[in-house]
GROMACS .gro file of C-alpha atoms in nm:
model
  458
    1MET     CA    1   0.763  -0.030  -2.476
    2ILE     CA    2   1.016  -0.180  -2.716
    3GLU     CA    3   1.165  -0.508  -2.592
    4ASN     CA    4   1.542  -0.499  -2.553
    5GLU     CA    5   1.787  -0.790  -2.551
    6TYR     CA    6   1.802  -0.787  -2.172
    7SER     CA    7   1.433  -0.860  -2.134
    8LYS     CA    8   1.392  -1.086  -2.435
    9ILE     CA    9   1.251  -1.437  -2.379
   10THR     CA   10   1.418  -1.663  -2.630
   11PRO     CA   11   1.253  -1.982  -2.767
   12GLU     CA   12   1.499  -2.182  -2.560
   13MET     CA   13   1.394  -1.998  -2.245
   14GLN     CA   14   1.028  -2.055  -2.326
   15ARG     CA   15   1.085  -2.431  -2.360
   16LEU     CA   16   1.265  -2.434  -2.025
   17ALA     CA   17   0.978  -2.238  -1.870
   18ASP     CA   18   0.732  -2.496  -2.003
   19LEU     CA   19   0.943  -2.773  -1.854
   20SER     CA   20   0.956  -2.594  -1.520
   21SER     CA   21   0.581  -2.538  -1.508
   22ARG     CA   22   0.515  -2.912  -1.560
   23HIS     CA   23   0.699  -2.982  -1.235
   24PHE     CA   24   0.501  -2.738  -1.016
   25THR     CA   25   0.218  -2.983  -0.951
   26ILE     CA   26   0.117  -2.972  -0.584
   27ASP     CA   27  -0.234  -3.114  -0.544
   28PRO     CA   28  -0.457  -2.849  -0.377
   29ALA     CA   29  -0.622  -3.127  -0.177
   30LEU     CA   30  -0.294  -3.185   0.009
   31TYR     CA   31  -0.334  -2.849   0.185
   32GLY     CA   32  -0.649  -2.976   0.352
   33LYS     CA   33  -0.499  -3.320   0.421
   34TYR     CA   34  -0.205  -3.173   0.611
   35ASN     CA   35  -0.405  -2.885   0.764
   36VAL     CA   36  -0.193  -2.618   0.591
   37ASN     CA   37  -0.348  -2.270   0.611
   38ARG     CA   38  -0.292  -2.129   0.263
   39GLY     CA   39  -0.209  -1.758   0.274
   40LEU     CA   40  -0.170  -1.797   0.652
   41ARG     CA   41  -0.549  -1.784   0.680
   42ASP     CA   42  -0.789  -2.037   0.830
   43VAL     CA   43  -1.094  -2.180   0.648
   44ASN     CA   44  -1.294  -1.869   0.749
   45GLY     CA   45  -1.034  -1.634   0.601
   46LYS     CA   46  -0.909  -1.518   0.940
   47GLY     CA   47  -0.535  -1.467   0.970
   48VAL     CA   48  -0.335  -1.728   1.160
   49LEU     CA   49  -0.192  -1.578   1.481
   50VAL     CA   50   0.187  -1.553   1.436
   51GLY     CA   51   0.285  -1.271   1.668
   52LEU     CA   52   0.194  -1.005   1.921
   53THR     CA   53   0.201  -0.628   1.880
   54GLU     CA   54   0.113  -0.314   2.075
   55ILE     CA   55   0.122  -0.085   1.775
   56SER     CA   56  -0.225  -0.118   1.622
   57GLU     CA   57  -0.543  -0.324   1.629
   58VAL     CA   58  -0.789  -0.406   1.352
   59CYS     CA   59  -1.136  -0.490   1.484
   60ALA     CA   60  -1.419  -0.632   1.274
   61THR     CA   61  -1.622  -0.829   1.528
   62LYS     CA   62  -1.784  -0.792   1.867
   63ARG     CA   63  -1.888  -1.038   2.132
   64VAL     CA   64  -2.263  -1.087   2.196
   65GLY     CA   65  -2.308  -1.330   2.482
   66ASP     CA   66  -2.105  -1.638   2.396
   67MET     CA   67  -2.092  -1.555   2.025
   68VAL     CA   68  -1.854  -1.344   1.816
   69VAL     CA   69  -2.046  -1.165   1.544
   70PRO     CA   70  -1.954  -0.921   1.262
   71ALA     CA   71  -1.950  -0.552   1.355
   72ASP     CA   72  -1.864  -0.218   1.200
   73GLY     CA   73  -1.488  -0.206   1.172
   74ASP     CA   74  -1.263  -0.002   1.396
   75LEU     CA   75  -0.891   0.072   1.371
   76PHE     CA   76  -0.681   0.160   1.675
   77TYR     CA   77  -0.335   0.315   1.685
   78ARG     CA   78  -0.171   0.237   2.020
   79GLY     CA   79  -0.517   0.194   2.168
   80TYR     CA   80  -0.661   0.518   2.027
   81ASN     CA   81  -0.944   0.496   1.775
   82VAL     CA   82  -0.825   0.645   1.445
   83GLN     CA   83  -1.162   0.817   1.409
   84ASP     CA   84  -1.102   1.000   1.737
   85ILE     CA   85  -0.748   1.095   1.632
   86ILE     CA   86  -0.877   1.256   1.310
   87LYS     CA   87  -1.159   1.431   1.496
   88GLY     CA   88  -0.909   1.569   1.745
   89ILE     CA   89  -0.685   1.694   1.466
   90ALA     CA   90  -0.977   1.863   1.292
   91LYS     CA   91  -1.073   2.062   1.605
   92ASP     CA   92  -0.763   2.280   1.600
   93SER     CA   93  -0.687   2.238   1.228
   94HIS     CA   94  -0.335   2.105   1.252
   95PHE     CA   95  -0.181   1.835   1.034
   96GLY     CA   96  -0.188   1.493   1.189
   97PHE     CA   97   0.045   1.259   1.002
   98GLU     CA   98   0.347   1.366   1.210
   99GLU     CA   99   0.150   1.342   1.536
  100SER     CA  100   0.027   0.994   1.444
  101ALA     CA  101   0.377   0.881   1.343
  102PHE     CA  102   0.502   0.993   1.686
  103LEU     CA  103   0.222   0.793   1.848
  104LEU     CA  104   0.304   0.476   1.657
  105ILE     CA  105   0.677   0.497   1.721
  106PHE     CA  106   0.683   0.621   2.082
  107GLY     CA  107   0.355   0.480   2.211
  108LYS     CA  108   0.201   0.807   2.335
  109LEU     CA  109   0.036   1.117   2.201
  110PRO     CA  110   0.295   1.393   2.195
  111THR     CA  111   0.282   1.716   2.389
  112GLN     CA  112   0.322   2.034   2.184
  113ALA     CA  113   0.690   2.050   2.281
  114GLU     CA  114   0.746   1.687   2.188
  115LEU     CA  115   0.567   1.727   1.857
  116SER     CA  116   0.766   2.039   1.776
  117GLU     CA  117   1.094   1.855   1.847
  118PHE     CA  118   0.980   1.557   1.638
  119THR     CA  119   0.872   1.764   1.338
  120GLY     CA  120   1.191   1.966   1.367
  121LEU     CA  121   1.395   1.650   1.336
  122LEU     CA  122   1.189   1.532   1.038
  123SER     CA  123   1.251   1.867   0.871
  124TYR     CA  124   1.623   1.845   0.953
  125TYR     CA  125   1.647   1.496   0.796
  126ARG     CA  126   1.450   1.594   0.484
  127THR     CA  127   1.770   1.652   0.288
  128LEU     CA  128   1.918   1.402   0.047
  129PRO     CA  129   2.295   1.342   0.032
  130THR     CA  130   2.491   1.566  -0.201
  131SER     CA  131   2.436   1.479  -0.571
  132PHE     CA  132   2.196   1.193  -0.478
  133VAL     CA  133   1.924   1.327  -0.708
  134ARG     CA  134   2.165   1.364  -1.001
  135ASP     CA  135   2.367   1.046  -0.956
  136ILE     CA  136   2.097   0.805  -0.836
  137ILE     CA  137   1.743   0.922  -0.904
  138MET     CA  138   1.810   1.076  -1.246
  139LYS     CA  139   1.999   0.778  -1.381
  140ALA     CA  140   1.806   0.482  -1.536
  141PRO     CA  141   1.465   0.599  -1.411
  142SER     CA  142   1.211   0.315  -1.387
  143HIS     CA  143   0.854   0.327  -1.519
  144ASP     CA  144   0.748   0.193  -1.178
  145MET     CA  145   0.805   0.436  -0.895
  146MET     CA  146   0.801   0.161  -0.632
  147ASN     CA  147   1.111   0.010  -0.790
  148THR     CA  148   1.272   0.354  -0.800
  149LEU     CA  149   1.184   0.401  -0.432
  150ALA     CA  150   1.331   0.062  -0.336
  151ARG     CA  151   1.649   0.128  -0.531
  152SER     CA  152   1.690   0.466  -0.365
  153VAL     CA  153   1.639   0.316  -0.018
  154LEU     CA  154   1.900   0.047  -0.082
  155THR     CA  155   2.143   0.305  -0.216
  156LEU     CA  156   2.111   0.516   0.099
  157TYR     CA  157   2.281   0.227   0.279
  158SER     CA  158   2.605   0.332   0.107
  159TYR     CA  159   2.580   0.683   0.255
  160ASP     CA  160   2.526   0.567   0.615
  161ASN     CA  161   2.841   0.507   0.822
  162LYS     CA  162   2.632   0.310   1.071
  163ALA     CA  163   2.417   0.124   0.820
  164ASP     CA  164   2.449  -0.218   0.990
  165ASP     CA  165   2.410  -0.094   1.347
  166ILE     CA  166   2.074  -0.231   1.467
  167SER     CA  167   2.080  -0.071   1.811
  168ILE     CA  168   1.748   0.098   1.889
  169PRO     CA  169   1.882   0.459   1.885
  170ASN     CA  170   2.048   0.408   1.548
  171VAL     CA  171   1.750   0.230   1.391
  172LEU     CA  172   1.523   0.509   1.523
  173ARG     CA  173   1.747   0.763   1.353
  174GLN     CA  174   1.739   0.566   1.026
  175CYS     CA  175   1.360   0.527   1.042
  176MET     CA  176   1.306   0.898   1.099
  177GLN     CA  177   1.530   0.977   0.804
  178LEU     CA  178   1.334   0.741   0.579
  179ILE     CA  179   0.999   0.890   0.699
  180SER     CA  180   1.137   1.230   0.606
  181LEU     CA  181   1.284   1.129   0.270
  182PHE     CA  182   1.012   0.904   0.124
  183PRO     CA  183   0.818   1.200  -0.027
  184LEU     CA  184   1.135   1.328  -0.200
  185LEU     CA  185   1.248   0.986  -0.325
  186SER     CA  186   0.900   0.913  -0.465
  187VAL     CA  187   0.819   1.245  -0.627
  188TYR     CA  188   1.167   1.313  -0.759
  189GLY     CA  189   1.168   0.966  -0.910
  190TYR     CA  190   0.843   1.044  -1.086
  191GLN     CA  191   0.976   1.380  -1.212
  192ALA     CA  192   1.283   1.205  -1.358
  193TYR     CA  193   1.068   0.942  -1.529
  194ARG     CA  194   0.824   1.185  -1.687
  195HIS     CA  195   1.120   1.397  -1.812
  196TYR     CA  196   1.329   1.121  -1.965
  197HIS     CA  197   1.050   0.895  -2.088
  198ASP     CA  198   0.765   1.140  -2.162
  199GLY     CA  199   0.974   1.444  -2.258
  200ASP     CA  200   0.808   1.669  -2.001
  201SER     CA  201   0.985   1.959  -1.837
  202LEU     CA  202   1.201   1.870  -1.540
  203PHE     CA  203   1.160   2.057  -1.216
  204ILE     CA  204   1.294   1.968  -0.872
  205HIS     CA  205   1.146   2.180  -0.594
  206LYS     CA  206   1.339   2.186  -0.267
  207PRO     CA  207   1.131   2.101   0.043
  208LEU     CA  208   1.045   2.388   0.279
  209PRO     CA  209   1.116   2.325   0.647
  210GLU     CA  210   0.783   2.467   0.769
  211LEU     CA  211   0.565   2.232   0.561
  212SER     CA  212   0.398   1.913   0.677
  213THR     CA  213   0.447   1.584   0.495
  214ALA     CA  214   0.121   1.628   0.306
  215GLU     CA  215   0.207   1.984   0.208
  216THR     CA  216   0.555   1.877   0.102
  217ILE     CA  217   0.417   1.618  -0.141
  218LEU     CA  218   0.197   1.879  -0.314
  219HIS     CA  219   0.470   2.143  -0.302
  220ILE     CA  220   0.738   1.932  -0.474
  221LEU     CA  221   0.496   1.763  -0.717
  222ARG     CA  222   0.316   2.058  -0.871
  223PRO     CA  223   0.496   2.292  -1.114
  224ASP     CA  224   0.365   2.599  -0.930
  225SER     CA  225   0.379   2.437  -0.582
  226LYS     CA  226   0.028   2.566  -0.511
  227TYR     CA  227  -0.249   2.382  -0.326
  228THR     CA  228  -0.563   2.465  -0.130
  229PRO     CA  229  -0.598   2.401   0.246
  230LEU     CA  230  -0.864   2.137   0.183
  231GLU     CA  231  -0.638   1.952  -0.063
  232ALA     CA  232  -0.356   1.937   0.193
  233ARG     CA  233  -0.591   1.839   0.476
  234LEU     CA  234  -0.744   1.553   0.277
  235LEU     CA  235  -0.405   1.421   0.171
  236ASP     CA  236  -0.294   1.440   0.537
  237ILE     CA  237  -0.599   1.232   0.634
  238ALA     CA  238  -0.520   0.982   0.358
  239LEU     CA  239  -0.168   0.944   0.498
  240ILE     CA  240  -0.301   0.888   0.850
  241LEU     CA  241  -0.550   0.624   0.732
  242HIS     CA  242  -0.285   0.435   0.536
  243MET     CA  243   0.009   0.455   0.777
  244GLU     CA  244  -0.067   0.141   0.979
  245HIS     CA  245  -0.300  -0.158   0.966
  246GLY     CA  246  -0.191  -0.427   1.209
  247GLY     CA  247   0.113  -0.652   1.203
  248GLY     CA  248  -0.039  -0.911   0.971
  249ASN     CA  249  -0.076  -0.717   0.647
  250ASN     CA  250   0.168  -0.845   0.389
  251SER     CA  251   0.421  -0.562   0.386
  252THR     CA  252   0.425  -0.513   0.764
  253PHE     CA  253   0.463  -0.885   0.820
  254THR     CA  254   0.753  -0.863   0.573
  255THR     CA  255   0.906  -0.595   0.798
  256HIS     CA  256   0.887  -0.827   1.099
  257LEU     CA  257   1.004  -1.128   0.903
  258VAL     CA  258   1.310  -0.962   0.749
  259SER     CA  259   1.395  -0.766   1.063
  260SER     CA  260   1.403  -1.089   1.264
  261SER     CA  261   1.709  -1.197   1.064
  262GLY     CA  262   1.905  -0.906   1.209
  263THR     CA  263   1.956  -0.733   0.876
  264ASP     CA  264   1.994  -0.360   0.827
  265THR     CA  265   1.710  -0.111   0.814
  266TYR     CA  266   1.753  -0.030   0.443
  267SER     CA  267   1.727  -0.396   0.339
  268ALA     CA  268   1.421  -0.455   0.561
  269ILE     CA  269   1.233  -0.151   0.433
  270ALA     CA  270   1.324  -0.225   0.069
  271ALA     CA  271   1.171  -0.573   0.118
  272SER     CA  272   0.853  -0.416   0.255
  273ILE     CA  273   0.838  -0.183  -0.045
  274GLY     CA  274   0.859  -0.485  -0.272
  275SER     CA  275   0.566  -0.640  -0.090
  276LEU     CA  276   0.354  -0.325  -0.105
  277LYS     CA  277   0.420  -0.292  -0.480
  278GLY     CA  278   0.221  -0.610  -0.541
  279PRO     CA  279  -0.121  -0.548  -0.700
  280ARG     CA  280  -0.284  -0.770  -0.437
  281HIS     CA  281  -0.163  -0.528  -0.170
  282GLY     CA  282  -0.081  -0.169  -0.255
  283GLY     CA  283  -0.209  -0.126  -0.607
  284ALA     CA  284  -0.581  -0.186  -0.549
  285ASN     CA  285  -0.691   0.180  -0.570
  286ILE     CA  286  -0.545   0.201  -0.922
  287LYS     CA  287  -0.776  -0.080  -1.024
  288VAL     CA  288  -1.073   0.107  -0.874
  289VAL     CA  289  -0.995   0.422  -1.070
  290LYS     CA  290  -0.954   0.228  -1.395
  291MET     CA  291  -1.277   0.038  -1.330
  292PHE     CA  292  -1.467   0.362  -1.285
  293GLU     CA  293  -1.314   0.509  -1.602
  294ASP     CA  294  -1.441   0.206  -1.795
  295MET     CA  295  -1.778   0.233  -1.624
  296LYS     CA  296  -1.817   0.598  -1.718
  297ALA     CA  297  -1.731   0.518  -2.077
  298GLN     CA  298  -1.982   0.236  -2.094
  299LEU     CA  299  -2.277   0.389  -1.911
  300LYS     CA  300  -2.519   0.612  -2.098
  301ASP     CA  301  -2.670   0.754  -1.777
  302TRP     CA  302  -2.462   0.757  -1.458
  303THR     CA  303  -2.775   0.808  -1.248
  304ASP     CA  304  -2.968   0.510  -1.393
  305GLU     CA  305  -2.966   0.253  -1.115
  306GLU     CA  306  -3.063  -0.036  -1.337
  307GLU     CA  307  -2.790   0.044  -1.589
  308VAL     CA  308  -2.528   0.067  -1.312
  309ARG     CA  309  -2.659  -0.255  -1.159
  310ALA     CA  310  -2.633  -0.433  -1.495
  311TYR     CA  311  -2.274  -0.315  -1.539
  312LEU     CA  312  -2.177  -0.441  -1.191
  313LYS     CA  313  -2.340  -0.776  -1.264
  314ALA     CA  314  -2.143  -0.796  -1.592
  315ILE     CA  315  -1.820  -0.735  -1.398
  316LEU     CA  316  -1.897  -1.022  -1.161
  317ASN     CA  317  -1.976  -1.247  -1.459
  318LYS     CA  318  -1.640  -1.157  -1.619
  319GLU     CA  319  -1.815  -0.979  -1.905
  320ALA     CA  320  -1.692  -0.623  -1.832
  321PHE     CA  321  -1.380  -0.425  -1.747
  322ASP     CA  322  -1.081  -0.659  -1.701
  323HIS     CA  323  -1.287  -0.984  -1.699
  324ALA     CA  324  -1.143  -1.083  -1.360
  325GLY     CA  325  -1.488  -1.104  -1.197
  326LEU     CA  326  -1.406  -0.854  -0.923
  327ILE     CA  327  -1.573  -0.528  -0.823
  328TYR     CA  328  -1.263  -0.347  -0.706
  329GLY     CA  329  -1.279  -0.151  -0.383
  330MET     CA  330  -1.554  -0.372  -0.241
  331GLY     CA  331  -1.482  -0.613   0.045
  332HIS     CA  332  -1.182  -0.664   0.271
  333ALA     CA  333  -0.990  -0.962   0.411
  334VAL     CA  334  -1.072  -0.854   0.769
  335TYR     CA  335  -1.359  -0.606   0.770
  336SER     CA  336  -1.713  -0.722   0.695
  337LEU     CA  337  -1.980  -0.467   0.775
  338SER     CA  338  -1.764  -0.161   0.718
  339ASP     CA  339  -1.405  -0.044   0.676
  340PRO     CA  340  -1.354   0.245   0.925
  341ARG     CA  341  -1.105   0.413   0.692
  342ALA     CA  342  -1.365   0.428   0.415
  343ARG     CA  343  -1.625   0.566   0.657
  344ILE     CA  344  -1.391   0.840   0.772
  345PHE     CA  345  -1.281   0.922   0.420
  346ARG     CA  346  -1.626   0.952   0.272
  347SER     CA  347  -1.737   1.287   0.416
  348TYR     CA  348  -1.408   1.455   0.329
  349VAL     CA  349  -1.421   1.311  -0.022
  350GLU     CA  350  -1.764   1.462  -0.077
  351ARG     CA  351  -1.638   1.804   0.028
  352LEU     CA  352  -1.341   1.787  -0.206
  353SER     CA  353  -1.561   1.668  -0.495
  354ILE     CA  354  -1.772   1.982  -0.455
  355GLU     CA  355  -1.466   2.207  -0.444
  356LYS     CA  356  -1.313   2.038  -0.749
  357GLY     CA  357  -1.635   2.005  -0.955
  358PHE     CA  358  -1.645   1.626  -0.931
  359ASP     CA  359  -1.985   1.608  -0.758
  360GLU     CA  360  -2.152   1.410  -1.038
  361GLU     CA  361  -1.867   1.155  -1.027
  362PHE     CA  362  -1.895   1.136  -0.649
  363ALA     CA  363  -2.267   1.057  -0.693
  364LEU     CA  364  -2.168   0.763  -0.917
  365TYR     CA  365  -1.923   0.636  -0.651
  366ALA     CA  366  -2.199   0.667  -0.389
  367LEU     CA  367  -2.442   0.478  -0.612
  368VAL     CA  368  -2.193   0.195  -0.669
  369GLU     CA  369  -2.120   0.187  -0.296
  370ARG     CA  370  -2.489   0.122  -0.235
  371LEU     CA  371  -2.560  -0.117  -0.521
  372ALA     CA  372  -2.248  -0.330  -0.528
  373PRO     CA  373  -2.313  -0.520  -0.202
  374GLN     CA  374  -2.665  -0.601  -0.330
  375VAL     CA  375  -2.533  -0.731  -0.661
  376ILE     CA  376  -2.256  -0.933  -0.500
  377ALA     CA  377  -2.498  -1.090  -0.247
  378LYS     CA  378  -2.728  -1.193  -0.533
  379GLU     CA  379  -2.459  -1.327  -0.766
  380ARG     CA  380  -2.213  -1.484  -0.522
  381LYS     CA  381  -2.220  -1.695  -0.211
  382ILE     CA  382  -2.072  -1.474   0.059
  383TYR     CA  383  -1.975  -1.565   0.414
  384LYS     CA  384  -1.960  -1.215   0.560
  385GLY     CA  385  -2.080  -0.865   0.475
  386VAL     CA  386  -1.940  -0.675   0.181
  387SER     CA  387  -1.868  -0.304   0.207
  388PRO     CA  388  -1.637  -0.048   0.043
  389ASN     CA  389  -1.278  -0.055   0.162
  390VAL     CA  390  -1.037   0.239   0.182
  391ASP     CA  391  -0.920   0.180  -0.177
  392PHE     CA  392  -1.271   0.251  -0.303
  393TYR     CA  393  -1.231   0.620  -0.236
  394SER     CA  394  -0.855   0.679  -0.208
  395GLY     CA  395  -0.791   0.656  -0.580
  396PHE     CA  396  -1.074   0.900  -0.647
  397VAL     CA  397  -0.921   1.141  -0.394
  398TYR     CA  398  -0.579   1.119  -0.558
  399ARG     CA  399  -0.735   1.176  -0.898
  400MET     CA  400  -0.916   1.488  -0.772
  401LEU     CA  401  -0.585   1.607  -0.629
  402GLY     CA  402  -0.430   1.567  -0.972
  403LEU     CA  403  -0.186   1.303  -0.855
  404PRO     CA  404  -0.053   1.078  -1.132
  405LEU     CA  405  -0.134   0.705  -1.125
  406GLU     CA  406   0.236   0.632  -1.098
  407LEU     CA  407   0.240   0.785  -0.747
  408TYR     CA  408  -0.069   0.616  -0.602
  409THR     CA  409   0.123   0.325  -0.449
  410PRO     CA  410   0.430   0.532  -0.350
  411ILE     CA  411   0.195   0.762  -0.151
  412PHE     CA  412   0.076   0.448   0.026
  413ALA     CA  413   0.444   0.377   0.108
  414ILE     CA  414   0.502   0.738   0.222
  415ALA     CA  415   0.229   0.675   0.479
  416ARG     CA  416   0.310   0.314   0.567
  417ILE     CA  417   0.681   0.378   0.633
  418ALA     CA  418   0.570   0.516   0.970
  419GLY     CA  419   0.400   0.187   1.056
  420TRP     CA  420   0.688  -0.022   0.919
  421SER     CA  421   0.929   0.180   1.133
  422ALA     CA  422   0.731   0.116   1.447
  423HIS     CA  423   0.707  -0.254   1.375
  424ARG     CA  424   1.078  -0.282   1.298
  425LEU     CA  425   1.162  -0.119   1.627
  426GLU     CA  426   0.917  -0.348   1.804
  427GLU     CA  427   1.066  -0.658   1.640
  428LEU     CA  428   1.422  -0.559   1.734
  429ALA     CA  429   1.326  -0.460   2.089
  430TYR     CA  430   1.110  -0.755   2.193
  431ASN     CA  431   1.194  -1.057   1.976
  432SER     CA  432   1.525  -1.236   1.967
  433ARG     CA  433   1.450  -1.530   1.738
  434ILE     CA  434   1.458  -1.542   1.359
  435MET     CA  435   1.120  -1.631   1.208
  436ARG     CA  436   1.144  -1.977   1.059
  437PRO     CA  437   0.799  -2.126   0.966
  438ALA     CA  438   0.783  -2.480   0.827
  439TYR     CA  439   0.705  -2.611   0.482
  440MET     CA  440   0.624  -2.980   0.436
  441SER     CA  441   0.772  -3.150   0.133
  442VAL     CA  442   0.520  -3.357  -0.062
  443SER     CA  443   0.769  -3.465  -0.331
  444ASP     CA  444   0.836  -3.833  -0.391
  445ARG     CA  445   1.192  -3.954  -0.325
  446ARG     CA  446   1.373  -4.086  -0.630
  447ASP     CA  447   1.690  -4.270  -0.713
  448TYR     CA  448   1.961  -4.082  -0.897
  449ILE     CA  449   1.965  -4.152  -1.275
  450PRO     CA  450   2.295  -4.158  -1.469
  451MET     CA  451   2.317  -3.906  -1.752
  452SER     CA  452   2.315  -4.174  -2.022
  453GLU     CA  453   1.981  -4.314  -1.900
  454ARG     CA  454   1.783  -3.989  -1.869
  455ILE     CA  455   1.493  -3.915  -2.106
  456ALA     CA  456   1.458  -3.561  -2.247
  457GLU     CA  457   1.126  -3.383  -2.189
  458ILE     CA  458   1.191  -3.086  -2.417
   0.00000   0.00000   0.00000
């Protein structure tokens, strides 16, 4: 990309940046001295308790006698195990994202009549304001779809006559509209980008009222709007597994934090989108896909365990891939023995790999899944188990579905908006105080120096 004047860093700005960096000098030892939990995590990596929620629960331990020990992970939505939710959906072959969104927002599993009413409202709201695509999405398209999504959400504020009304009925209406519109805002933003920046043909498919959220994504993304039942089912499962993960994950905590100020829904959700965009949060599955692309290019035999093991060891020693020393998709901040989302995903991924002719690549993923924990345990000092997380397989799924890398994180947002909505409603309903954590200043106090006596540092 050619640098323009707007983004140019002048020599003067570089000198100022060097000056600024010399004055960010907090001694890491001070965090221990003052008992500050960096990243809001204790010394064991466990999140500091900052709130209460009824929306979901992330479990990675169990009690044995008087001890709490690591266990296979479980994820609960409103008290229901996600694994049971997906099994229940599979029995009668209906799409589950909408049902799960209803559960998160209203706290109960819907009856057929309630679900029909809910999906009908989502379909009704899945219409953008007149000329929004032309005037907003098509103008100045960004190379990053998360920025496009955030801009679109903030712009919708201008179309809402009750944008600042934070009463529960109005916020519920706004949240349902955003759940409905996120697929359109994300995919249309991508279509605009690939047209204006890559010179590809531009096509904007209108959503069909009878389609589920997963089907809608595939319908408006693909030129021919065609997809197989398994493709739509697996994308639906991906949306369910990504829609909620406790109140402490970075973007959901952002939802609570910003909502506690009393701001409008559009500002709160745009802030959460900005959090999810971060590569430490929502972009991990892209790293997994790129790591495997490099692995396939470097390995002579994908089935050779010793060759794969050597490559993984080279990654940990910063000798391969991006030299960051990380095997992406392995390990999780909360889970130790297993990530339930990865467990659920795995069987469906294998089925899709057979349908799509990716069975050899799936075998490589399965081999890395088995070998990586062994290599990490041998090369690193670890304090808990290491297992594949949901990002390990989700990027592979999206690749098999033919989804572009640019949409991997927006699809995460399309799912997570349901969780964000539930948490925003919970924050507004139950909490009446703005969040205001403390920071301790460790700067020395100094006497003011007259201009004539100051010494230049640059």
